[in-house]
């Protein structure tokens, strides 16, 4: 039913969020209207609106019955020659090197339950797509991979018919749109003269962490209506006629979630021709798009849009069941929370920390999270509330990031870039392989190059800084958010070319090396205080250490792989160091920098500076969407 969708706002900040939605809607050519409280009341008199700031209305939105859609799509597929087999359970996957052997068991009805029978078959398939919903953990175990798709309890209630609503409709009133009071954390729509309330409460628990019990097929959990009492009372406040209406049905069932709310769509980590479509917290909403773009990936090798934000490899091997549980529960509770552009969610943190984390925290670091790593976003006075500083406009943190950016322009700043992804590629085939794999010339020994690995369509698959350590040994640095994504692509590409280029060894050394970036016109002065060399006054000079080169230097007692490059666009070095010496190196740099006003700098100031310099970032300016 196309009834529209009304997103109501109780605060100015929520209206700011809707402005962001509106710009997205324009990009996707989805129509919308702004509505005042008076206009809402005039159009839908059963809705209380005097305490609202306004709303955004999408007239072409609505709701649909997923079961009906599924049956219609199944009918269309059969008409096109697709065979749909039901009531088979997958019990094993085996990759032969060219195709999959999938062991399946026929399920039969027994005592009202589906149970395995004696009948088994082995199906041979070139490609497999798994879309196993709440059973994702069992699928992950059968495939030998990790997958953070775990269900969370979701309750909803259906009321008896509301006499006022029935009378309103009989008098010619149009069906209410899907009503969303985001600040009250619920949606409501009409259902046979009554109302359906779908609340997203705090405290909904994750279920089926490891498996769905055999006895649980399409069952429900015991109700916990006390948990949604606040949302129920706020529905009565917003739709006063619902107060005297009885409850007809209430439900509590599992909805599969992921830590960031995005599904896991794309190639399974480490496997060939295995495609995941798992973790859909909004079910039918994303079904059509997923099928469409996943089919493109399967047939063409990639989709016409950038699918990186859905890629299953955005979670590395560090991800555990308990992490997924905590983040999925948080994600459910955050469905209607204000999503600021500078949002940082708190669950399961800190988890991955560089050795200097405690030193940074004591100095006022406000941390963001990238690929599980804690990374300073900016530094503020101790006790500063990052959550209160968030905004859709200029956040309260802005003033501190400005000073950090100025420090790099005018003096010297120190950035923790430990989260960078780092790989070593070496062996007799390494040079030929990397020359084929990337699109720029390879650097000479001791030099570096910025280069891209491209897709078959000529778009950017990933961006690398390549440091050549020897004739056949390279150190590759790429974006911190994409460690598993880059590792999987790199290793599969090397496997494909091993017969052509010879032996290639690839090691993910991300956690072995810490990285500090020091930048600004005084950065050389700071390093000169602690560099140990026969000629300390010249070792960092342009002549001995030119732009885009690498030298092994000693800073105090710490051996450092120093790279003359700065993502901020100023004079600077990346100092790659053994991670176990990080606190020692930090203390040396901080002491040496005191004389020159060295300032600690976070990721937000760095992001401004690199944009000002027109340096691109993978996942933002670089990706499948832009050549």
Coordinates of C-alpha atoms in Angstrom, one line a residue:
X1 CA 0.0 0.0 0.0
X2 CA 1.4 3.4 -1.0
X3 CA 0.2 5.4 1.9
X4 CA 3.3 7.6 2.4
X5 CA 5.7 7.9 5.3
X6 CA 5.6 10.7 7.9
X7 CA 8.8 11.2 9.9
X8 CA 8.0 13.5 12.8
X9 CA 10.5 15.5 14.8
X10 CA 10.3 16.7 18.4
X11 CA 13.6 18.6 18.3
X12 CA 15.4 21.0 16.0
X13 CA 18.3 18.5 15.8
X14 CA 15.9 15.9 14.5
X15 CA 14.8 18.3 11.8
X16 CA 18.5 18.8 10.9
X17 CA 18.7 15.1 10.5
X18 CA 15.7 15.1 8.1
X19 CA 17.5 17.8 6.0
X20 CA 20.2 15.3 5.5
X21 CA 17.6 12.7 4.5
X22 CA 16.1 15.2 2.1
X23 CA 19.4 15.7 0.3
X24 CA 19.7 11.9 0.0
X25 CA 16.2 11.7 -1.3
X26 CA 16.9 14.3 -4.0
X27 CA 20.0 12.4 -5.1
X28 CA 17.8 9.2 -5.4
X29 CA 14.9 11.2 -7.0
X30 CA 12.5 10.3 -4.1
X31 CA 9.9 13.0 -3.6
X32 CA 9.4 14.6 -0.2
X33 CA 7.4 17.5 1.5
X34 CA 8.1 19.5 4.6
X35 CA 5.2 19.8 7.0
X36 CA 4.5 22.1 9.9
X37 CA 2.7 20.8 13.1
X38 CA -0.5 22.6 12.0
X39 CA -0.4 20.9 8.5
X40 CA 0.0 17.5 10.1
X41 CA -3.0 18.1 12.4
X42 CA -5.0 19.5 9.5
X43 CA -4.3 16.4 7.3
X44 CA -4.5 13.7 10.0
X45 CA -6.6 15.0 12.9
X46 CA -6.1 11.9 15.0
X47 CA -2.3 12.7 15.4
X48 CA -1.3 15.1 18.2
X49 CA 1.2 17.5 16.7
X50 CA 1.4 20.7 18.9
X51 CA 4.6 19.5 20.6
X52 CA 6.4 18.7 17.3
X53 CA 8.8 20.9 15.4
X54 CA 7.6 19.5 12.1
X55 CA 8.0 16.5 9.8
X56 CA 9.3 15.2 6.5
X57 CA 6.7 13.4 4.4
X58 CA 7.5 10.9 1.6
X59 CA 4.3 10.5 -0.4
X60 CA 5.5 7.5 -2.5
X61 CA 6.5 5.3 0.5
X62 CA 4.3 2.8 2.2
X63 CA 4.3 -0.8 3.4
X64 CA 4.0 -4.3 1.9
X65 CA 3.5 -7.9 3.1
X66 CA 6.8 -9.7 2.7
X67 CA 5.2 -13.1 2.3
X68 CA 3.1 -11.9 -0.6
X69 CA 6.1 -10.3 -2.3
X70 CA 8.1 -13.5 -1.9
X71 CA 5.4 -15.7 -3.4
X72 CA 5.0 -13.2 -6.3
X73 CA 8.7 -13.3 -7.0
X74 CA 8.8 -17.1 -6.7
X75 CA 5.9 -17.3 -9.3
X76 CA 7.8 -15.0 -11.7
X77 CA 11.0 -17.0 -11.3
X78 CA 9.3 -20.3 -12.0
X79 CA 7.7 -18.8 -15.1
X80 CA 11.3 -18.0 -16.3
X81 CA 12.5 -21.6 -15.7
X82 CA 13.9 -21.4 -12.2
X83 CA 13.6 -24.5 -10.0
X84 CA 12.8 -23.7 -6.4
X85 CA 13.3 -26.6 -3.9
X86 CA 11.9 -26.2 -0.4
X87 CA 12.4 -28.1 2.9
X88 CA 16.1 -29.1 2.3
X89 CA 18.7 -28.4 4.9
X90 CA 22.3 -27.7 4.0
X91 CA 24.7 -29.9 6.1
X92 CA 28.0 -29.4 4.4
X93 CA 30.0 -27.4 1.8
X94 CA 33.1 -28.7 0.0
X95 CA 35.1 -26.7 -2.6
X96 CA 36.7 -28.9 -5.2
X97 CA 38.9 -26.2 -6.8
X98 CA 36.4 -25.5 -9.5
X99 CA 32.9 -25.9 -7.9
X100 CA 31.1 -26.5 -4.7
X101 CA 29.7 -29.8 -3.5
X102 CA 26.8 -29.0 -1.2
X103 CA 25.4 -31.8 1.0
X104 CA 21.6 -31.4 1.6
X105 CA 19.2 -33.3 3.8
X106 CA 15.4 -33.6 3.1
X107 CA 13.3 -32.2 5.9
X108 CA 10.0 -33.8 6.8
X109 CA 7.0 -32.9 9.0
X110 CA 6.9 -34.8 12.3
X111 CA 4.7 -33.9 15.2
X112 CA 4.3 -30.4 13.9
X113 CA 8.1 -29.8 13.4
X114 CA 10.4 -30.1 10.5
X115 CA 13.0 -32.8 11.2
X116 CA 15.8 -34.3 9.0
X117 CA 15.0 -37.5 7.1
X118 CA 17.3 -40.2 5.9
X119 CA 17.3 -38.7 2.3
X120 CA 20.5 -36.9 1.4
X121 CA 21.9 -35.5 -1.8
X122 CA 25.1 -33.8 -3.0
X123 CA 24.5 -30.9 -5.3
X124 CA 27.3 -29.5 -7.6
X125 CA 27.2 -25.8 -8.0
X126 CA 29.6 -23.4 -9.7
X127 CA 28.4 -20.5 -7.4
X128 CA 26.5 -20.6 -4.1
X129 CA 24.6 -17.7 -2.5
X130 CA 23.7 -18.1 1.2
X131 CA 20.7 -16.2 2.5
X132 CA 20.1 -18.0 5.8
X133 CA 18.7 -15.2 8.0
X134 CA 18.7 -16.1 11.6
X135 CA 20.7 -19.3 10.9
X136 CA 23.8 -17.3 9.8
X137 CA 26.0 -18.6 12.6
X138 CA 25.4 -22.2 11.5
X139 CA 26.2 -21.2 7.9
X140 CA 29.4 -19.5 9.1
X141 CA 30.5 -22.6 11.0
X142 CA 29.8 -24.9 7.9
X143 CA 31.9 -22.5 5.8
X144 CA 34.7 -22.1 8.4
X145 CA 34.4 -18.3 8.3
X146 CA 33.4 -15.5 10.8
X147 CA 30.1 -13.6 10.3
X148 CA 28.7 -11.0 12.8
X149 CA 25.1 -11.7 11.8
X150 CA 23.2 -12.5 15.1
X151 CA 19.5 -11.9 15.7
X152 CA 18.0 -9.5 18.3
X153 CA 14.6 -9.7 19.9
X154 CA 12.0 -7.4 18.3
X155 CA 8.5 -6.9 19.8
X156 CA 5.4 -5.4 18.1
X157 CA 1.8 -5.1 19.1
X158 CA -1.5 -4.9 17.2
X159 CA -4.5 -3.2 18.8
X160 CA -8.2 -3.9 18.5
X161 CA -10.1 -1.6 16.1
X162 CA -10.0 2.0 17.2
X163 CA -13.6 3.4 16.9
X164 CA -12.3 6.9 16.2
X165 CA -10.1 5.6 13.4
X166 CA -12.9 3.5 11.9
X167 CA -15.2 6.6 11.9
X168 CA -12.5 8.8 10.4
X169 CA -12.0 6.3 7.5
X170 CA -15.7 5.8 7.0
X171 CA -16.1 9.6 6.6
X172 CA -13.6 9.6 3.7
X173 CA -10.4 10.1 5.6
X174 CA -7.3 8.8 3.8
X175 CA -5.3 5.9 5.3
X176 CA -2.6 7.3 7.6
X177 CA 0.9 7.1 6.3
X178 CA 3.4 5.0 8.2
X179 CA 4.0 7.3 11.2
X180 CA 7.5 7.5 12.6
X181 CA 8.1 9.4 15.9
X182 CA 11.9 8.9 15.9
X183 CA 12.4 10.7 19.2
X184 CA 9.9 8.3 20.8
X185 CA 11.6 5.3 19.1
X186 CA 8.7 3.8 17.2
X187 CA 6.7 3.5 14.0
X188 CA 2.9 3.0 13.8
X189 CA 0.6 2.2 10.9
X190 CA -3.0 1.2 10.4
X191 CA -4.0 -2.5 10.5
X192 CA -7.7 -3.4 10.0
X193 CA -9.2 -0.5 11.8
X194 CA -6.6 -0.6 14.6
X195 CA -2.9 0.2 14.9
X196 CA 0.4 -1.7 14.7
X197 CA 3.2 -0.3 17.0
X198 CA 6.8 -1.3 16.2
X199 CA 9.1 0.0 19.0
X200 CA 12.9 -0.1 19.0
X201 CA 13.6 -0.1 22.8
X202 CA 16.8 0.0 24.7
X203 CA 17.8 -3.4 26.2
X204 CA 16.5 -5.8 23.6
X205 CA 18.7 -8.9 23.9
X206 CA 20.6 -10.8 21.2
X207 CA 19.5 -14.4 20.7
X208 CA 20.9 -17.5 19.0
X209 CA 24.5 -16.5 19.4
X210 CA 25.8 -19.8 18.1
X211 CA 22.8 -21.7 16.7
X212 CA 19.0 -21.7 16.3
X213 CA 17.6 -24.7 18.3
X214 CA 16.1 -27.5 16.2
X215 CA 12.8 -26.9 18.0
X216 CA 12.7 -23.2 17.0
X217 CA 11.5 -22.9 13.4
X218 CA 9.0 -20.0 12.9
X219 CA 8.4 -19.7 16.7
X220 CA 8.3 -16.7 18.9
X221 CA 9.9 -15.7 22.2
X222 CA 8.1 -15.0 25.5
X223 CA 6.8 -11.4 25.6
X224 CA 8.5 -8.7 27.7
X225 CA 6.0 -5.9 27.4
X226 CA 7.4 -4.0 30.4
X227 CA 10.5 -3.3 28.2
X228 CA 8.3 -1.4 25.6
X229 CA 6.0 0.3 28.1
X230 CA 7.6 3.7 27.5
X231 CA 7.1 3.4 23.7
X232 CA 3.5 2.2 24.2
X233 CA 2.7 5.2 26.4
X234 CA 4.3 7.6 23.8
X235 CA 2.1 6.1 21.1
X236 CA -1.0 6.9 23.3
X237 CA 0.4 10.4 23.7
X238 CA 0.8 10.9 19.9
X239 CA -2.5 9.1 18.9
X240 CA -4.8 9.9 21.9
X241 CA -7.7 7.8 20.5
X242 CA -5.5 4.6 21.0
X243 CA -5.6 4.9 24.8
X244 CA -8.9 3.1 25.3
X245 CA -8.3 0.5 22.6
X246 CA -7.4 -3.1 23.7
X247 CA -4.5 -5.2 22.5
X248 CA -5.4 -7.8 19.9
X249 CA -2.0 -9.4 19.3
X250 CA 1.6 -9.1 20.5
X251 CA 4.7 -10.7 19.1
X252 CA 8.3 -11.1 20.0
X253 CA 10.5 -12.6 17.3
X254 CA 14.1 -12.6 16.1
X255 CA 15.5 -10.1 13.5
X256 CA 19.0 -10.6 12.3
X257 CA 21.4 -7.7 12.8
X258 CA 25.0 -6.7 12.2
X259 CA 27.3 -4.4 14.2
X260 CA 26.6 -1.4 11.8
X261 CA 23.1 -2.3 10.7
X262 CA 24.2 -2.9 7.1
X263 CA 23.8 -6.4 5.7
X264 CA 26.7 -8.6 4.6
X265 CA 26.5 -8.7 0.8
X266 CA 29.2 -10.0 -1.5
X267 CA 32.1 -12.5 -1.7
X268 CA 32.7 -14.6 1.4
X269 CA 36.2 -14.0 2.9
X270 CA 38.8 -16.4 1.8
X271 CA 36.4 -18.5 -0.4
X272 CA 35.8 -18.7 -4.2
X273 CA 32.4 -18.4 -5.8
X274 CA 30.7 -18.2 -2.4
X275 CA 28.4 -15.2 -2.0
X276 CA 26.8 -14.0 1.2
X277 CA 23.4 -12.2 1.6
X278 CA 23.1 -12.2 5.4
X279 CA 22.2 -9.9 8.3
X280 CA 19.2 -8.1 7.0
X281 CA 17.7 -6.1 9.8
X282 CA 15.2 -4.4 7.5
X283 CA 14.2 -7.5 5.6
X284 CA 12.2 -6.9 2.5
X285 CA 13.3 -3.3 2.3
X286 CA 16.7 -4.2 0.9
X287 CA 15.7 -7.5 -0.8
X288 CA 15.2 -6.2 -4.4
X289 CA 18.4 -4.1 -4.5
X290 CA 20.4 -6.9 -2.9
X291 CA 19.3 -9.5 -5.5
X292 CA 19.9 -7.0 -8.3
X293 CA 23.4 -6.0 -7.4
X294 CA 24.5 -9.4 -6.1
X295 CA 23.5 -10.8 -9.5
X296 CA 25.7 -8.2 -11.1
X297 CA 28.6 -9.2 -8.8
X298 CA 28.1 -12.8 -9.6
X299 CA 27.9 -12.5 -13.4
X300 CA 30.1 -9.4 -14.0
X301 CA 32.6 -9.7 -11.1
X302 CA 31.4 -6.4 -9.6
X303 CA 28.2 -4.3 -9.3
X304 CA 27.6 -1.0 -11.1
X305 CA 27.6 0.8 -7.7
X306 CA 30.2 0.7 -4.9
X307 CA 29.3 -2.3 -2.6
X308 CA 32.3 -1.8 -0.2
X309 CA 30.1 -0.6 2.7
X310 CA 28.2 -4.0 2.5
X311 CA 31.2 -6.2 1.9
X312 CA 31.4 -9.0 4.5
X313 CA 35.2 -8.4 4.8
X314 CA 34.7 -5.1 6.5
X315 CA 35.0 -7.1 9.7
X316 CA 38.3 -8.8 10.2
X317 CA 39.4 -12.0 12.0
X318 CA 39.6 -10.0 15.2
X319 CA 35.8 -10.0 15.3
X320 CA 34.2 -12.4 17.9
X321 CA 30.8 -13.6 18.9
X322 CA 30.7 -11.4 22.0
X323 CA 31.7 -8.4 19.9
X324 CA 28.8 -9.1 17.5
X325 CA 26.4 -9.6 20.3
X326 CA 27.2 -6.2 22.0
X327 CA 27.3 -4.3 18.8
X328 CA 24.1 -5.8 17.4
X329 CA 22.2 -5.0 20.6
X330 CA 23.5 -1.5 20.3
X331 CA 22.5 -1.2 16.6
X332 CA 19.0 -2.3 17.4
X333 CA 18.7 0.3 20.1
X334 CA 20.2 2.9 17.7
X335 CA 17.6 2.5 15.0
X336 CA 15.9 5.8 16.0
X337 CA 18.8 7.5 17.8
X338 CA 20.0 10.7 16.2
X339 CA 22.7 9.7 13.7
X340 CA 25.1 12.6 13.6
X341 CA 27.8 12.7 10.9
X342 CA 30.3 12.7 13.8
X343 CA 28.6 9.8 15.6
X344 CA 30.8 7.4 17.4
X345 CA 29.0 4.4 19.1
X346 CA 30.3 3.2 22.4
X347 CA 29.5 -0.5 22.7
X348 CA 32.4 -3.1 22.8
X349 CA 35.0 -0.3 23.2
X350 CA 37.9 0.1 23.7
X351 CA 38.9 -3.2 22.1
X352 CA 41.9 -2.8 19.7
X353 CA 44.2 -0.2 21.2
X354 CA 47.7 0.9 20.3
X355 CA 50.2 0.8 23.2
X356 CA 50.0 4.6 23.7
X357 CA 46.2 4.6 24.1
X358 CA 46.3 5.4 27.8
X359 CA 48.8 8.2 27.3
X360 CA 46.6 9.7 24.6
X361 CA 43.5 9.4 26.8
X362 CA 45.2 11.1 29.7
X363 CA 46.0 14.0 27.3
X364 CA 42.3 14.5 26.3
X365 CA 42.1 12.3 23.2
X366 CA 38.5 11.8 22.0
X367 CA 38.6 8.5 20.2
X368 CA 36.9 7.2 17.1
X369 CA 36.7 3.6 16.0
X370 CA 38.0 2.3 12.7
X371 CA 38.1 -1.5 12.1
X372 CA 37.9 -2.0 15.8
X373 CA 41.0 0.2 16.5
X374 CA 40.7 3.2 18.8
X375 CA 42.0 6.3 16.9
X376 CA 42.1 9.8 18.3
X377 CA 39.6 12.0 16.4
X378 CA 40.7 15.2 18.2
X379 CA 42.1 16.3 21.6
X380 CA 40.0 18.3 24.0
X381 CA 40.3 19.4 27.7
X382 CA 40.1 16.4 30.0
X383 CA 36.4 15.9 31.0
X384 CA 35.1 17.2 27.7
X385 CA 31.9 15.4 26.6
X386 CA 32.2 14.2 23.0
X387 CA 28.6 13.0 22.9
X388 CA 27.3 16.4 23.8
X389 CA 29.6 18.0 21.2
X390 CA 28.0 16.2 18.2
X391 CA 25.9 18.1 15.7
X392 CA 24.5 18.2 12.2
X393 CA 26.1 21.7 12.0
X394 CA 29.4 22.7 13.5
X395 CA 30.1 20.4 16.4
X396 CA 31.5 21.5 19.8
X397 CA 34.7 19.6 18.9
X398 CA 35.4 21.9 15.9
X399 CA 37.4 24.6 17.7
X400 CA 39.9 22.0 18.9
X401 CA 40.4 20.4 15.5
X402 CA 40.9 23.9 14.0
X403 CA 43.9 24.5 16.4
X404 CA 45.3 21.1 15.5
X405 CA 45.1 21.9 11.7
X406 CA 46.8 25.3 12.4
X407 CA 49.6 23.5 14.3
X408 CA 50.5 21.4 11.3
X409 CA 50.3 24.4 8.9
X410 CA 52.5 26.6 11.2
X411 CA 54.5 24.4 13.5
X412 CA 54.4 20.6 14.1
X413 CA 51.7 18.1 14.8
X414 CA 51.8 14.4 15.8
X415 CA 49.1 12.0 14.4
X416 CA 48.7 8.4 15.5
X417 CA 48.1 6.3 12.3
X418 CA 48.8 2.9 13.8
X419 CA 45.5 1.6 12.3
X420 CA 46.8 1.8 8.7
X421 CA 46.7 -1.6 7.0
X422 CA 50.2 -3.0 6.3
X423 CA 51.3 -5.9 4.1
X424 CA 54.6 -7.3 3.1
X425 CA 54.8 -8.8 -0.4
X426 CA 58.0 -10.7 -1.3
X427 CA 59.5 -13.6 -3.2
X428 CA 60.7 -14.3 -6.7
X429 CA 57.3 -13.4 -8.3
X430 CA 56.6 -10.3 -6.2
X431 CA 57.9 -7.6 -8.6
X432 CA 56.1 -9.0 -11.7
X433 CA 53.0 -9.6 -9.6
X434 CA 52.8 -6.0 -8.2
X435 CA 53.7 -4.5 -11.6
X436 CA 50.6 -6.3 -13.0
X437 CA 48.4 -5.8 -9.8
X438 CA 48.8 -2.0 -9.6
X439 CA 48.7 0.8 -12.2
X440 CA 51.7 3.0 -11.4
X441 CA 55.4 2.3 -12.0
X442 CA 56.9 0.4 -9.1
X443 CA 59.4 2.5 -7.1
X444 CA 63.1 1.8 -7.0
X445 CA 64.7 0.3 -3.8
X446 CA 64.4 2.8 -1.0
X447 CA 61.7 4.8 -2.7
X448 CA 57.9 4.9 -2.5
X449 CA 55.0 5.3 -4.9
X450 CA 51.3 6.0 -4.4
X451 CA 49.3 3.7 -6.6
X452 CA 46.0 1.9 -7.1
X453 CA 44.8 -1.6 -7.7
X454 CA 42.0 -1.3 -10.2
X455 CA 38.8 -3.2 -11.0
X456 CA 38.3 -4.7 -14.5
X457 CA 36.1 -1.7 -15.2
X458 CA 39.1 0.7 -14.4
X459 CA 37.7 2.0 -11.1
X460 CA 39.7 2.0 -7.9
X461 CA 39.6 -1.3 -6.0
X462 CA 42.1 -0.1 -3.3
X463 CA 44.8 2.5 -2.8
X464 CA 48.4 1.7 -1.7
X465 CA 51.5 3.4 -0.7
X466 CA 54.2 1.0 -1.9
X467 CA 57.6 1.1 -0.2
X468 CA 60.3 -1.0 -2.0
X469 CA 62.5 -2.6 0.7
X470 CA 64.5 -4.7 -1.8
X471 CA 64.6 -6.0 -5.3
X472 CA 61.8 -8.5 -4.5
X473 CA 60.4 -7.2 -1.2
X474 CA 57.7 -4.6 -0.8
X475 CA 55.9 -2.9 2.1
X476 CA 52.3 -2.0 1.2
X477 CA 50.3 0.6 3.3
X478 CA 46.6 1.0 2.7
X479 CA 43.4 2.3 4.5
X480 CA 42.9 1.1 8.1
X481 CA 39.2 0.4 7.7
X482 CA 39.8 -2.2 4.9
X483 CA 42.5 -4.6 6.3
X484 CA 40.6 -7.9 5.6
X485 CA 39.1 -6.5 2.4
X486 CA 42.6 -5.7 1.0
X487 CA 44.2 -8.9 2.3
X488 CA 41.6 -11.1 0.7
X489 CA 41.8 -9.3 -2.7
X490 CA 45.6 -9.3 -2.6
X491 CA 45.9 -13.0 -1.7
X492 CA 43.4 -14.2 -4.2
X493 CA 45.0 -12.1 -7.0
X494 CA 48.4 -13.6 -6.1
X495 CA 47.0 -17.2 -6.1
X496 CA 45.5 -16.6 -9.6
X497 CA 48.9 -15.4 -10.9
X498 CA 51.3 -17.8 -9.0
X499 CA 51.7 -20.1 -12.0
X500 CA 52.6 -17.1 -14.2
X501 CA 54.9 -15.1 -11.9
X502 CA 56.3 -17.7 -9.5
X503 CA 56.3 -17.8 -5.7
X504 CA 54.8 -14.8 -3.9
X505 CA 54.6 -14.5 -0.1
X506 CA 52.1 -12.1 1.4
X507 CA 52.0 -11.3 5.1
X508 CA 49.5 -9.0 7.0
X509 CA 51.8 -7.2 9.4
X510 CA 49.3 -4.5 10.5
X511 CA 49.6 -5.3 14.2
X512 CA 53.4 -5.6 14.1
X513 CA 54.0 -2.0 13.2
X514 CA 52.9 1.2 14.9
X515 CA 52.7 4.4 12.8
X516 CA 53.2 8.1 13.9
X517 CA 52.9 10.8 11.3
X518 CA 54.8 14.0 12.2
X519 CA 54.1 16.9 10.0
X520 CA 54.5 20.7 9.7
X521 CA 57.3 23.2 9.0
X522 CA 59.0 22.4 12.3
X523 CA 58.7 18.6 12.1
X524 CA 62.4 18.2 10.9
X525 CA 63.5 20.2 13.9
X526 CA 61.7 17.9 16.3
X527 CA 63.2 14.8 14.7
X528 CA 66.7 16.3 14.6
X529 CA 66.6 16.4 18.5
X530 CA 66.5 12.6 18.8
X531 CA 67.8 11.2 15.5
X532 CA 71.0 9.1 16.0
X533 CA 73.3 9.3 13.0
X534 CA 77.0 10.0 12.2
X535 CA 75.7 13.3 10.7
X536 CA 72.5 14.0 12.5
X537 CA 72.1 17.5 11.1
X538 CA 71.9 16.2 7.5
X539 CA 70.2 12.8 7.8
X540 CA 66.8 14.4 7.4
X541 CA 67.8 16.9 4.7
X542 CA 66.2 17.1 1.3
X543 CA 69.4 15.8 -0.2
X544 CA 69.9 12.8 1.9
X545 CA 66.2 12.1 2.6
X546 CA 64.2 13.4 -0.4
X547 CA 60.4 13.5 -0.9
X548 CA 58.9 10.0 -1.6
X549 CA 61.8 8.0 -0.2
X550 CA 62.3 5.6 2.8
X551 CA 65.2 5.4 5.1
X552 CA 65.9 3.1 8.1
X553 CA 66.7 5.6 10.9
X554 CA 67.2 5.5 14.7
X555 CA 65.2 7.8 17.0
X556 CA 66.8 7.3 20.3
X557 CA 66.9 3.5 20.8
X558 CA 64.0 2.9 18.5
X559 CA 64.7 1.6 14.9
X560 CA 62.3 3.4 12.6
X561 CA 61.2 2.8 9.0
X562 CA 60.8 6.5 8.1
X563 CA 58.8 7.4 5.0
X564 CA 59.1 11.0 3.7
X565 CA 55.4 11.5 2.9
X566 CA 52.7 13.5 4.6
X567 CA 48.9 12.9 4.1
X568 CA 48.4 16.5 5.4
X569 CA 50.3 18.1 2.5
X570 CA 53.0 19.7 4.7
X571 CA 56.7 18.7 5.3
X572 CA 56.5 15.5 7.2
X573 CA 57.4 11.8 7.8
X574 CA 55.5 8.6 8.6
X575 CA 57.4 6.8 11.4
X576 CA 56.7 3.1 11.1
X577 CA 58.1 1.4 14.2
X578 CA 58.0 -1.9 16.1
X579 CA 54.8 -1.7 18.0
X580 CA 56.4 -3.0 21.2
X581 CA 58.6 0.2 21.3
X582 CA 55.7 2.6 20.7
X583 CA 55.4 4.1 24.2
X584 CA 59.2 4.6 24.2
X585 CA 59.1 6.4 20.9
X586 CA 56.1 8.5 21.9
X587 CA 57.8 9.7 25.0
X588 CA 60.9 10.6 23.0
X589 CA 58.9 12.6 20.4
X590 CA 56.8 14.4 23.1
X591 CA 59.9 15.4 25.0
X592 CA 61.7 16.6 21.8
X593 CA 58.6 18.4 20.6
X594 CA 58.1 20.5 23.7
X595 CA 60.7 23.1 22.5
X596 CA 58.9 23.5 19.2
X597 CA 55.3 23.5 20.4
X598 CA 54.5 20.0 19.0
X599 CA 50.7 19.5 19.2
X600 CA 48.8 16.3 19.2
X601 CA 46.5 16.0 16.2
X602 CA 43.5 13.8 15.5
X603 CA 41.9 12.3 12.4
X604 CA 39.4 15.1 11.8
X605 CA 42.1 17.8 11.3
X606 CA 44.1 15.4 9.2
X607 CA 41.0 14.8 7.0
X608 CA 40.5 18.6 6.5
X609 CA 44.2 19.1 5.6
X610 CA 44.3 16.2 3.1
X611 CA 41.2 17.4 1.3
X612 CA 42.7 20.9 1.1
X613 CA 45.7 19.3 -0.5
X614 CA 43.4 17.3 -2.9
X615 CA 44.7 14.0 -1.5
X616 CA 41.9 11.4 -2.0
X617 CA 40.8 8.8 0.4
X618 CA 39.6 5.3 -0.5
X619 CA 35.9 4.9 0.4
X620 CA 35.3 8.6 0.0
X621 CA 36.6 10.1 -3.3
X622 CA 38.0 6.8 -4.5
X623 CA 36.0 3.7 -5.2
X624 CA 33.8 1.9 -7.6
X625 CA 31.6 5.0 -8.2
X626 CA 34.4 7.2 -9.6
X627 CA 37.1 6.5 -12.2

